[in-house]
Amino acid sequence: GAATTVTLLPAATSAIEFSHKRAVTDICWLPARHEVTAACKLRLDESGAPWQAWQCATMAADGYILFWDLRSARKATAASAPRSTERRRDPTDKEAAEAAEQAAKRDEILWVPVCRMGLSKLDGSGELSCNFLQLSGIAAGSKLFCATEEGEFCVAELAHVQPAGAPPLPDDANEMSGVKAVFQGHYGPCTALMRSPFQKDVHLTVGDWSFNVWKDGVASPVFTSPFSAERLTAGCWSPSRAGVILVAKSDGSVDVWDLTDRSHEPSTSFNVVGGAAVTSLAMWAGPSSQLLAAGDDLGTLHVMEIPRNLRRAPSTEKKAIEAFITREVDRVAYAQRRTEEREAEAHQQQVAAGADEIAAAAAATAVVGSGAELPDGEESEDGFNPAAEAEYRELEAAFRVELGLDEPAPAADEEAAAGEA
């Protein structure tokens, strides 16, 4: 049959004056049974169902994260019935469209965020222009992970209310929400941010010509891919293999990285579309198959089936990737420690060289002050050359005599004859 277009009306629309000032770049649901209070604290709702989630967070490049509660947007009125009915109306029926619009006006509600959280740079130079967001629950530290338009990886924390029966927090712990760390990871805007499905403290960021793997608590990427010849436009983890990462490129191809196989180049690459850039990737895992959906910048959706060797994980892969991440964390710590040691050594060498220069200058000053002559052609540390100074004095005396300013000095024979007389 012919394709049917279904027109849906929004169940709720946020008030413009209380929304973001720039375009919304990402939206994500809070973990199940979690909610944010008006004081911007994360709370665990023990009475809720295990799957229940009523709140979501939105992010924009205006430097704010807004938390929204769908329960505050739900309002049962007499207009709700015709409004829900008109969602399935014929889009060409103008009378039905006007009736739906009037029903929506009667059911209008001012939907405002529960709270807003500012994301400012740690040096106070401005707001973070974030475009991707990941949230973790109280059990994982109530953290927010963000990727920015400037290629930064940002870690923020939400103050949270301790669950009933849990030990109280220390006085200096979790006092306020805000940005805790900002790390530079890319030279251009980040195009993807995703948490590993197997290690909740490991994240993937994609941007410019490389992708990074981050470990929570480490100040630099634990793994950075070699630069690609084409810009990277999207990326995601495999839902069934801990070491497989898929990265989309601007030339319309997708690289598949298997970190258990090799880390210096992609394990395989395949073309999705020619003459267009792949801008989004999404994976779907079924009991016996796995699909990859890829969208390009021409508006076309491509769905491909993942081969068996890229969806079936070896029994030891998860442990191998955990060991790989641990080894890379140790490598990053060693490189950081050696960098600090080399900087300290260079500082000590500069201090020693400065002390030697000061001692040499003092020695040269002492020689000049005592009237002792330096060897011919040598200069003191301050640039003073006695031989050149004497030659200059002679030339000056001859010039003054030539101008008639001074009398010529008597010759040596005349001085001797005057002495005998």
Coordinates of C-alpha atoms in Angstrom, one line a residue, residues 14 18-20 24 26-31 34-43 54-60 62-73 111-119 133-137 142-146 156-159 177-178:
S14 CA 9.1 23.9 27.0
F18 CA 13.2 29.2 30.3
S19 CA 14.9 27.0 27.6
H20 CA 18.4 27.1 26.1
V24 CA 20.0 21.9 21.7
D26 CA 22.1 16.4 22.9
I27 CA 19.4 14.9 25.2
C28 CA 19.6 11.9 27.4
W29 CA 17.5 10.2 30.0
L30 CA 18.5 10.0 33.6
P31 CA 19.2 6.4 34.9
H34 CA 17.0 8.6 39.5
E35 CA 15.7 12.2 39.6
V36 CA 17.2 15.6 40.1
T37 CA 15.8 17.9 42.8
A38 CA 15.2 21.6 42.6
A39 CA 18.5 22.1 44.5
C40 CA 20.3 20.3 41.6
K41 CA 21.0 17.2 43.6
L42 CA 20.6 13.7 42.3
R43 CA 18.3 11.4 44.3
W54 CA 10.7 10.5 34.4
Q55 CA 13.5 13.0 33.9
C56 CA 15.8 13.9 31.1
A57 CA 18.7 16.3 30.6
T58 CA 19.3 18.6 27.6
M59 CA 22.5 20.2 26.6
A60 CA 23.4 23.2 24.3
D62 CA 25.2 28.1 25.8
G63 CA 27.1 26.5 28.7
Y64 CA 24.1 25.0 30.6
I65 CA 22.5 21.6 31.2
L66 CA 18.8 21.7 31.9
F67 CA 16.9 18.9 33.7
W68 CA 13.3 18.4 32.8
D69 CA 10.6 16.4 34.6
L70 CA 7.9 14.9 32.3
R71 CA 5.5 14.6 35.3
S72 CA 5.3 18.4 35.6
A73 CA 4.3 18.5 31.9
W111 CA 6.9 23.6 31.3
V112 CA 10.1 24.8 32.9
P113 CA 13.2 22.9 33.9
V114 CA 13.6 21.4 37.4
C115 CA 17.0 23.1 37.6
R116 CA 19.9 24.2 35.5
M117 CA 23.6 23.5 35.9
G118 CA 26.2 25.8 34.5
L119 CA 29.3 24.4 32.8
L133 CA 26.4 14.3 27.2
Q134 CA 26.6 11.1 29.1
L135 CA 25.2 10.6 32.7
S136 CA 26.0 8.0 35.4
G137 CA 23.9 7.1 38.5
S142 CA 26.8 10.8 39.8
K143 CA 29.1 12.1 37.1
L144 CA 28.4 13.8 33.8
F145 CA 30.8 13.4 30.9
C146 CA 30.7 16.0 28.1
A156 CA 31.4 17.2 36.0
E157 CA 29.7 16.0 39.1
L158 CA 26.2 16.3 40.5
A159 CA 25.8 16.6 44.3
S177 CA 27.8 20.4 41.6
G178 CA 30.0 21.7 38.8

